[in-house]
Amino acid sequence: MDKTTMTARQFLVRKERVGRIFIFKDDRWKKSLKKGATHAILPLLLLVGWQLTGMLGTVSKTVLPTPLDIVQAFYHLAVSGELTTHLKISVFRAAAGFLLGAGLGIVAGIAVGFSTKTEGVLDPTLQMLRTIPHLAVAPLFILWFGFGEASKILLIAKGAFFPIYVNTFLGIRGVDAKLFDVARILHFSQWKKIKLLILPSALPNILLGIRLSLGAAWLALVVAELMGSTEGIGYMMMDARQFSNTDIVFVGIIIFAAVGKLTDSFVRLLEKRLLRWQDTYKGSI
Amino acid sequence: MGVQIHIRDKSFRKGQTTVHALQDIHLEIADGEFVTVIGPSGCGKSTLLKIIAGLDADYNGIVEMNGVPIQGPGTNQGFIFQEHRLFPWLTVEENIAANLSLRDREIRKKVDELIDIVRLKGFEKAYPKELSGGMSQRVSIARALLREPKILLLDEPFSALDAFTRKHLQDVLLEVWRNKRITMILVTHDLDEAVYLGSRVVIMKAKPGRISRIIPIHLPFPRQRAHPSFQEMRQNVLKEFETIEAPPLMEGLGI
Ligand SMILES: Nc1ncnc2c1ncn2[C@@H]1O[C@H](COP(=O)(O)OP(=O)(O)OP(=O)(O)O)[C@@H](O)[C@H]1O
Ligand SMILES: [Mg+2]
């Protein structure tokens, strides 16, 4: 008999049985708590060690403020409203730059992915531009577009463009040729071919591209704000450094990390929902 | 719908070497006939099916359907591949409908009927990764049948399945053939399958790929595998098969 064939009823019965055990022991809840605890062990230990070192007075506070100092600095910045102002403008720049860069990146990736002709025209140039570092073009951008928002947003867009461009391109070229035969047999229109075959197949790559682009946008933001601006989290850090308020520099770092992680988690959630159909190795234990 | 196949030559060129995949294939298939094709690996069976499907137009000769030359894949031909080739991101019912809309009442009804026929009730919303090999192949059969093809081309559709599932799907196929009178052309490696399903068995040989013999199977349906007359037919096919299988094998082994 075919062991892998399971009738719908067997399937349900099995599911129910497994489900009941779960409810009975309340295992799921415990499991997620346990997982959270595992994640937290190392950071907590580091934090405690850090605080103790600071309190012993072996390291100067301008070099390494203690976690409590940082929390205090965070509190003051939050209450005075300074933090929100800076965060708002930073998020606006990152979002605008990301949307511009990632939007163009997807369009270019699709165009180049679909046609070898477009690939020949566009790809070599784009690959060349891709390797130019932000710091090298930043002065040019400022020269051309001034110290205003335009130069910053364009720099961020440049950062966000390439990861998604490369991944969209790869995704489209990675579509299984055998499924193209199926599309021909079933008489797919051009539009259905894109909607039912090419885009879903490229979606894992496109989502990865989005994740990488978000990270790149965030990195470019720091460069843009450190280069010269009068507001934003990057500016706040530069300003604090000049006055040796190292705790504020740390607040900035933590905010960058937190917002970065938050956006990344959001895309991962999106991946989980959109890629339910994927049958891939999820890692063991 | 009948098929008239006259292929003088079909070859693949790779650099200096030319592989003659098919040579002088002349075969007339009547409307509603069930033809099975059997032959050693590499004798051009898949190539032949692809030509009939309209997936490959680069050959010397003419293939017609009811006297009209085949130009590209048409709605008349359905194709079932050896692997199921389902879209992993679509559910069972979405895979069956594919480019047709499930919101269309007519389509919805037909899809539900087909799911019933291939016995997949309860799995409409499952993704291919949740299906066994046999279930997946049943989905691809339903997908082909939804288009109501006049000719169904099957390239070793059951070869990856266990004997139990294979027998079941063979019977499903016979049922469909008898109810809808679709012309069937099925390629197989399995002698029993060729005799069990075919009203004619086409035996091919390799290098170059051509027809060795065509053996009509005059047995009523449903056929009994254990029946002496079935075994006799099977022996006939086997005898012919052995005359062609042996030489290339020896040659290949350098014996
Ligand atoms: N796309 C191709 N390019 C080059 N040669 C090909 C191509 N497709 C098939 N061939 C050659 O044509 C011959 C027939 O191939 P085909 O796939 O039709 O064989 P087959 O009878 O279906 O074999 P099997 O039973 O193993 O599936 C083989 O020698 C193969 O190498
Ligand atoms: Mg083959």
PDB file of N, CA, C and O in Angstrom, chain B residues 160-210:
ATOM      1  N   ALA B 160       6.189   6.804 -11.762  1.00  0.00           N
ATOM      2  CA  ALA B 160       6.798   7.106 -10.465  1.00  0.00           C
ATOM      3  C   ALA B 160       5.926   6.618  -9.303  1.00  0.00           C
ATOM      4  O   ALA B 160       6.215   6.893  -8.155  1.00  0.00           O
ATOM      5  N   LEU B 161       4.852   5.909  -9.623  1.00  0.00           N
ATOM      6  CA  LEU B 161       3.900   5.540  -8.575  1.00  0.00           C
ATOM      7  C   LEU B 161       4.012   4.065  -8.195  1.00  0.00           C
ATOM      8  O   LEU B 161       4.492   3.245  -8.969  1.00  0.00           O
ATOM      9  N   ASP B 162       3.544   3.746  -7.014  1.00  0.00           N
ATOM     10  CA  ASP B 162       3.557   2.348  -6.588  1.00  0.00           C
ATOM     11  C   ASP B 162       2.455   1.576  -7.316  1.00  0.00           C
ATOM     12  O   ASP B 162       1.523   2.167  -7.866  1.00  0.00           O
ATOM     13  N   ALA B 163       2.552   0.265  -7.327  1.00  0.00           N
ATOM     14  CA  ALA B 163       1.667  -0.584  -8.119  1.00  0.00           C
ATOM     15  C   ALA B 163       0.194  -0.354  -7.787  1.00  0.00           C
ATOM     16  O   ALA B 163      -0.658  -0.323  -8.670  1.00  0.00           O
ATOM     17  N   PHE B 164      -0.087  -0.147  -6.529  1.00  0.00           N
ATOM     18  CA  PHE B 164      -1.472   0.007  -6.082  1.00  0.00           C
ATOM     19  C   PHE B 164      -2.098   1.277  -6.654  1.00  0.00           C
ATOM     20  O   PHE B 164      -3.167   1.241  -7.266  1.00  0.00           O
ATOM     21  N   THR B 165      -1.406   2.391  -6.472  1.00  0.00           N
ATOM     22  CA  THR B 165      -1.896   3.673  -6.989  1.00  0.00           C
ATOM     23  C   THR B 165      -1.954   3.643  -8.511  1.00  0.00           C
ATOM     24  O   THR B 165      -2.857   4.181  -9.126  1.00  0.00           O
ATOM     25  N   ARG B 166      -0.982   2.985  -9.120  1.00  0.00           N
ATOM     26  CA  ARG B 166      -0.928   2.927 -10.572  1.00  0.00           C
ATOM     27  C   ARG B 166      -2.166   2.232 -11.116  1.00  0.00           C
ATOM     28  O   ARG B 166      -2.820   2.724 -12.026  1.00  0.00           O
ATOM     29  N   LYS B 167      -2.512   1.119 -10.534  1.00  0.00           N
ATOM     30  CA  LYS B 167      -3.677   0.366 -10.978  1.00  0.00           C
ATOM     31  C   LYS B 167      -4.932   1.229 -10.867  1.00  0.00           C
ATOM     32  O   LYS B 167      -5.762   1.277 -11.777  1.00  0.00           O
ATOM     33  N   HIS B 168      -5.036   1.935  -9.750  1.00  0.00           N
ATOM     34  CA  HIS B 168      -6.199   2.787  -9.542  1.00  0.00           C
ATOM     35  C   HIS B 168      -6.280   3.866 -10.621  1.00  0.00           C
ATOM     36  O   HIS B 168      -7.334   4.100 -11.213  1.00  0.00           O
ATOM     37  N   LEU B 169      -5.149   4.513 -10.896  1.00  0.00           N
ATOM     38  CA  LEU B 169      -5.171   5.600 -11.875  1.00  0.00           C
ATOM     39  C   LEU B 169      -5.382   5.088 -13.299  1.00  0.00           C
ATOM     40  O   LEU B 169      -5.994   5.761 -14.122  1.00  0.00           O
ATOM     41  N   GLN B 170      -4.903   3.895 -13.561  1.00  0.00           N
ATOM     42  CA  GLN B 170      -5.177   3.296 -14.875  1.00  0.00           C
ATOM     43  C   GLN B 170      -6.678   3.135 -15.076  1.00  0.00           C
ATOM     44  O   GLN B 170      -7.220   3.417 -16.144  1.00  0.00           O
ATOM     45  N   ASP B 171      -7.338   2.703 -14.038  1.00  0.00           N
ATOM     46  CA  ASP B 171      -8.788   2.517 -14.139  1.00  0.00           C
ATOM     47  C   ASP B 171      -9.519   3.844 -14.249  1.00  0.00           C
ATOM     48  O   ASP B 171     -10.514   3.959 -14.970  1.00  0.00           O
ATOM     49  N   VAL B 172      -9.015   4.847 -13.526  1.00  0.00           N
ATOM     50  CA  VAL B 172      -9.588   6.188 -13.663  1.00  0.00           C
ATOM     51  C   VAL B 172      -9.481   6.639 -15.117  1.00  0.00           C
ATOM     52  O   VAL B 172     -10.440   7.138 -15.713  1.00  0.00           O
ATOM     53  N   LEU B 173      -8.322   6.414 -15.686  1.00  0.00           N
ATOM     54  CA  LEU B 173      -8.068   6.841 -17.063  1.00  0.00           C
ATOM     55  C   LEU B 173      -8.997   6.115 -18.043  1.00  0.00           C
ATOM     56  O   LEU B 173      -9.586   6.717 -18.942  1.00  0.00           O
ATOM     57  N   LEU B 174      -9.157   4.794 -17.846  1.00  0.00           N
ATOM     58  CA  LEU B 174     -10.045   4.016 -18.711  1.00  0.00           C
ATOM     59  C   LEU B 174     -11.473   4.518 -18.609  1.00  0.00           C
ATOM     60  O   LEU B 174     -12.186   4.621 -19.616  1.00  0.00           O
ATOM     61  N   GLU B 175     -11.879   4.847 -17.417  1.00  0.00           N
ATOM     62  CA  GLU B 175     -13.235   5.326 -17.191  1.00  0.00           C
ATOM     63  C   GLU B 175     -13.458   6.625 -17.958  1.00  0.00           C
ATOM     64  O   GLU B 175     -14.469   6.803 -18.648  1.00  0.00           O
ATOM     65  N   VAL B 176     -12.481   7.531 -17.829  1.00  0.00           N
ATOM     66  CA  VAL B 176     -12.569   8.813 -18.540  1.00  0.00           C
ATOM     67  C   VAL B 176     -12.610   8.578 -20.041  1.00  0.00           C
ATOM     68  O   VAL B 176     -13.408   9.176 -20.771  1.00  0.00           O
ATOM     69  N   TRP B 177     -11.760   7.682 -20.496  1.00  0.00           N
ATOM     70  CA  TRP B 177     -11.692   7.400 -21.943  1.00  0.00           C
ATOM     71  C   TRP B 177     -13.016   6.870 -22.454  1.00  0.00           C
ATOM     72  O   TRP B 177     -13.506   7.272 -23.509  1.00  0.00           O
ATOM     73  N   ARG B 178     -13.623   5.971 -21.689  1.00  0.00           N
ATOM     74  CA  ARG B 178     -14.876   5.370 -22.135  1.00  0.00           C
ATOM     75  C   ARG B 178     -16.033   6.350 -22.071  1.00  0.00           C
ATOM     76  O   ARG B 178     -16.914   6.339 -22.925  1.00  0.00           O
ATOM     77  N   ASN B 179     -16.022   7.240 -21.055  1.00  0.00           N
ATOM     78  CA  ASN B 179     -17.113   8.198 -20.918  1.00  0.00           C
ATOM     79  C   ASN B 179     -16.996   9.347 -21.897  1.00  0.00           C
ATOM     80  O   ASN B 179     -17.986   9.820 -22.438  1.00  0.00           O
ATOM     81  N   LYS B 180     -15.781   9.843 -22.106  1.00  0.00           N
ATOM     82  CA  LYS B 180     -15.627  11.066 -22.904  1.00  0.00           C
ATOM     83  C   LYS B 180     -15.113  10.783 -24.301  1.00  0.00           C
ATOM     84  O   LYS B 180     -15.013  11.703 -25.110  1.00  0.00           O
ATOM     85  N   ARG B 181     -14.729   9.565 -24.583  1.00  0.00           N
ATOM     86  CA  ARG B 181     -14.260   9.197 -25.920  1.00  0.00           C
ATOM     87  C   ARG B 181     -13.102  10.086 -26.372  1.00  0.00           C
ATOM     88  O   ARG B 181     -13.072  10.566 -27.503  1.00  0.00           O
ATOM     89  N   ILE B 182     -12.181  10.337 -25.463  1.00  0.00           N
ATOM     90  CA  ILE B 182     -10.999  11.117 -25.809  1.00  0.00           C
ATOM     91  C   ILE B 182      -9.999  10.186 -26.484  1.00  0.00           C
ATOM     92  O   ILE B 182      -9.851   9.037 -26.075  1.00  0.00           O
ATOM     93  N   THR B 183      -9.322  10.668 -27.521  1.00  0.00           N
ATOM     94  CA  THR B 183      -8.232   9.896 -28.107  1.00  0.00           C
ATOM     95  C   THR B 183      -7.045   9.939 -27.145  1.00  0.00           C
ATOM     96  O   THR B 183      -6.661  11.006 -26.692  1.00  0.00           O
ATOM     97  N   MET B 184      -6.504   8.763 -26.827  1.00  0.00           N
ATOM     98  CA  MET B 184      -5.413   8.725 -25.858  1.00  0.00           C
ATOM     99  C   MET B 184      -4.138   8.205 -26.512  1.00  0.00           C
ATOM    100  O   MET B 184      -4.161   7.189 -27.219  1.00  0.00           O
ATOM    101  N   ILE B 185      -3.029   8.868 -26.240  1.00  0.00           N
ATOM    102  CA  ILE B 185      -1.729   8.350 -26.648  1.00  0.00           C
ATOM    103  C   ILE B 185      -0.865   8.310 -25.393  1.00  0.00           C
ATOM    104  O   ILE B 185      -0.553   9.353 -24.818  1.00  0.00           O
ATOM    105  N   LEU B 186      -0.558   7.092 -24.955  1.00  0.00           N
ATOM    106  CA  LEU B 186       0.144   6.948 -23.682  1.00  0.00           C
ATOM    107  C   LEU B 186       1.491   6.247 -23.868  1.00  0.00           C
ATOM    108  O   LEU B 186       1.566   5.167 -24.442  1.00  0.00           O
ATOM    109  N   VAL B 187       2.534   6.903 -23.400  1.00  0.00           N
ATOM    110  CA  VAL B 187       3.873   6.323 -23.447  1.00  0.00           C
ATOM    111  C   VAL B 187       4.148   5.627 -22.126  1.00  0.00           C
ATOM    112  O   VAL B 187       3.797   6.148 -21.069  1.00  0.00           O
ATOM    113  N   THR B 188       4.716   4.446 -22.192  1.00  0.00           N
ATOM    114  CA  THR B 188       4.971   3.727 -20.946  1.00  0.00           C
ATOM    115  C   THR B 188       6.211   2.842 -21.048  1.00  0.00           C
ATOM    116  O   THR B 188       6.687   2.529 -22.139  1.00  0.00           O
ATOM    117  N   HIS B 189       6.722   2.482 -19.905  1.00  0.00           N
ATOM    118  CA  HIS B 189       7.828   1.533 -19.840  1.00  0.00           C
ATOM    119  C   HIS B 189       7.330   0.160 -19.406  1.00  0.00           C
ATOM    120  O   HIS B 189       8.086  -0.793 -19.353  1.00  0.00           O
ATOM    121  N   ASP B 190       6.040   0.159 -19.053  1.00  0.00           N
ATOM    122  CA  ASP B 190       5.479  -0.993 -18.369  1.00  0.00           C
ATOM    123  C   ASP B 190       4.661  -1.818 -19.367  1.00  0.00           C
ATOM    124  O   ASP B 190       3.629  -1.378 -19.874  1.00  0.00           O
ATOM    125  N   LEU B 191       5.128  -3.028 -19.646  1.00  0.00           N
ATOM    126  CA  LEU B 191       4.476  -3.893 -20.616  1.00  0.00           C
ATOM    127  C   LEU B 191       3.015  -4.156 -20.269  1.00  0.00           C
ATOM    128  O   LEU B 191       2.119  -4.076 -21.113  1.00  0.00           O
ATOM    129  N   ASP B 192       2.782  -4.479 -19.011  1.00  0.00           N
ATOM    130  CA  ASP B 192       1.425  -4.749 -18.543  1.00  0.00           C
ATOM    131  C   ASP B 192       0.504  -3.570 -18.800  1.00  0.00           C
ATOM    132  O   ASP B 192      -0.618  -3.732 -19.274  1.00  0.00           O
ATOM    133  N   GLU B 193       1.025  -2.390 -18.501  1.00  0.00           N
ATOM    134  CA  GLU B 193       0.233  -1.185 -18.682  1.00  0.00           C
ATOM    135  C   GLU B 193      -0.115  -0.998 -20.156  1.00  0.00           C
ATOM    136  O   GLU B 193      -1.258  -0.660 -20.496  1.00  0.00           O
ATOM    137  N   ALA B 194       0.862  -1.237 -21.028  1.00  0.00           N
ATOM    138  CA  ALA B 194       0.641  -1.070 -22.461  1.00  0.00           C
ATOM    139  C   ALA B 194      -0.478  -1.993 -22.948  1.00  0.00           C
ATOM    140  O   ALA B 194      -1.351  -1.575 -23.715  1.00  0.00           O
ATOM    141  N   VAL B 195      -0.477  -3.235 -22.471  1.00  0.00           N
ATOM    142  CA  VAL B 195      -1.480  -4.199 -22.920  1.00  0.00           C
ATOM    143  C   VAL B 195      -2.821  -3.965 -22.218  1.00  0.00           C
ATOM    144  O   VAL B 195      -3.878  -4.157 -22.799  1.00  0.00           O
ATOM    145  N   TYR B 196      -2.757  -3.533 -20.984  1.00  0.00           N
ATOM    146  CA  TYR B 196      -3.978  -3.339 -20.198  1.00  0.00           C
ATOM    147  C   TYR B 196      -4.818  -2.185 -20.755  1.00  0.00           C
ATOM    148  O   TYR B 196      -6.041  -2.241 -20.758  1.00  0.00           O
ATOM    149  N   LEU B 197      -4.135  -1.141 -21.263  1.00  0.00           N
ATOM    150  CA  LEU B 197      -4.855   0.067 -21.678  1.00  0.00           C
ATOM    151  C   LEU B 197      -5.072   0.185 -23.184  1.00  0.00           C
ATOM    152  O   LEU B 197      -6.077   0.719 -23.630  1.00  0.00           O
ATOM    153  N   GLY B 198      -4.116  -0.321 -23.964  1.00  0.00           N
ATOM    154  CA  GLY B 198      -4.118   0.034 -25.374  1.00  0.00           C
ATOM    155  C   GLY B 198      -5.044  -0.775 -26.243  1.00  0.00           C
ATOM    156  O   GLY B 198      -5.224  -1.985 -26.047  1.00  0.00           O
ATOM    157  N   SER B 199      -5.659  -0.113 -27.258  1.00  0.00           N
ATOM    158  CA  SER B 199      -6.315  -0.888 -28.294  1.00  0.00           C
ATOM    159  C   SER B 199      -5.273  -1.263 -29.350  1.00  0.00           C
ATOM    160  O   SER B 199      -5.476  -2.165 -30.140  1.00  0.00           O
ATOM    161  N   ARG B 200      -4.154  -0.508 -29.352  1.00  0.00           N
ATOM    162  CA  ARG B 200      -2.992  -0.892 -30.152  1.00  0.00           C
ATOM    163  C   ARG B 200      -1.742  -0.571 -29.347  1.00  0.00           C
ATOM    164  O   ARG B 200      -1.695   0.445 -28.670  1.00  0.00           O
ATOM    165  N   VAL B 201      -0.767  -1.440 -29.437  1.00  0.00           N
ATOM    166  CA  VAL B 201       0.507  -1.160 -28.778  1.00  0.00           C
ATOM    167  C   VAL B 201       1.548  -0.882 -29.862  1.00  0.00           C
ATOM    168  O   VAL B 201       1.769  -1.711 -30.743  1.00  0.00           O
ATOM    169  N   VAL B 202       2.133   0.287 -29.801  1.00  0.00           N
ATOM    170  CA  VAL B 202       3.184   0.648 -30.757  1.00  0.00           C
ATOM    171  C   VAL B 202       4.530   0.376 -30.107  1.00  0.00           C
ATOM    172  O   VAL B 202       4.835   0.920 -29.047  1.00  0.00           O
ATOM    173  N   ILE B 203       5.316  -0.497 -30.724  1.00  0.00           N
ATOM    174  CA  ILE B 203       6.623  -0.822 -30.160  1.00  0.00           C
ATOM    175  C   ILE B 203       7.695  -0.097 -30.962  1.00  0.00           C
ATOM    176  O   ILE B 203       7.761  -0.221 -32.181  1.00  0.00           O
ATOM    177  N   MET B 204       8.512   0.677 -30.269  1.00  0.00           N
ATOM    178  CA  MET B 204       9.544   1.462 -30.946  1.00  0.00           C
ATOM    179  C   MET B 204      10.933   0.926 -30.639  1.00  0.00           C
ATOM    180  O   MET B 204      11.138   0.246 -29.642  1.00  0.00           O
ATOM    181  N   LYS B 205      11.878   1.224 -31.517  1.00  0.00           N
ATOM    182  CA  LYS B 205      13.263   0.882 -31.222  1.00  0.00           C
ATOM    183  C   LYS B 205      14.142   2.114 -31.422  1.00  0.00           C
ATOM    184  O   LYS B 205      13.744   3.083 -32.060  1.00  0.00           O
ATOM    185  N   ALA B 206      15.345   2.034 -30.879  1.00  0.00           N
ATOM    186  CA  ALA B 206      16.189   3.221 -30.810  1.00  0.00           C
ATOM    187  C   ALA B 206      17.255   3.247 -31.888  1.00  0.00           C
ATOM    188  O   ALA B 206      17.528   2.240 -32.538  1.00  0.00           O
ATOM    189  N   LYS B 207      17.874   4.403 -32.034  1.00  0.00           N
ATOM    190  CA  LYS B 207      19.057   4.602 -32.892  1.00  0.00           C
ATOM    191  C   LYS B 207      18.887   4.163 -34.327  1.00  0.00           C
ATOM    192  O   LYS B 207      19.476   3.161 -34.717  1.00  0.00           O
ATOM    193  N   PRO B 208      18.225   4.874 -35.171  1.00  0.00           N
ATOM    194  CA  PRO B 208      17.384   6.010 -34.823  1.00  0.00           C
ATOM    195  C   PRO B 208      16.025   5.542 -34.329  1.00  0.00           C
ATOM    196  O   PRO B 208      15.642   4.406 -34.589  1.00  0.00           O
ATOM    197  N   GLY B 209      15.302   6.395 -33.657  1.00  0.00           N
ATOM    198  CA  GLY B 209      13.991   6.026 -33.129  1.00  0.00           C
ATOM    199  C   GLY B 209      12.999   5.791 -34.242  1.00  0.00           C
ATOM    200  O   GLY B 209      12.765   6.638 -35.090  1.00  0.00           O
ATOM    201  N   ARG B 210      12.467   4.579 -34.317  1.00  0.00           N
ATOM    202  CA  ARG B 210      11.433   4.289 -35.325  1.00  0.00           C
ATOM    203  C   ARG B 210      10.500   3.204 -34.799  1.00  0.00           C
ATOM    204  O   ARG B 210      10.771   2.609 -33.751  1.00  0.00           O
TER     205      ARG B 210
END
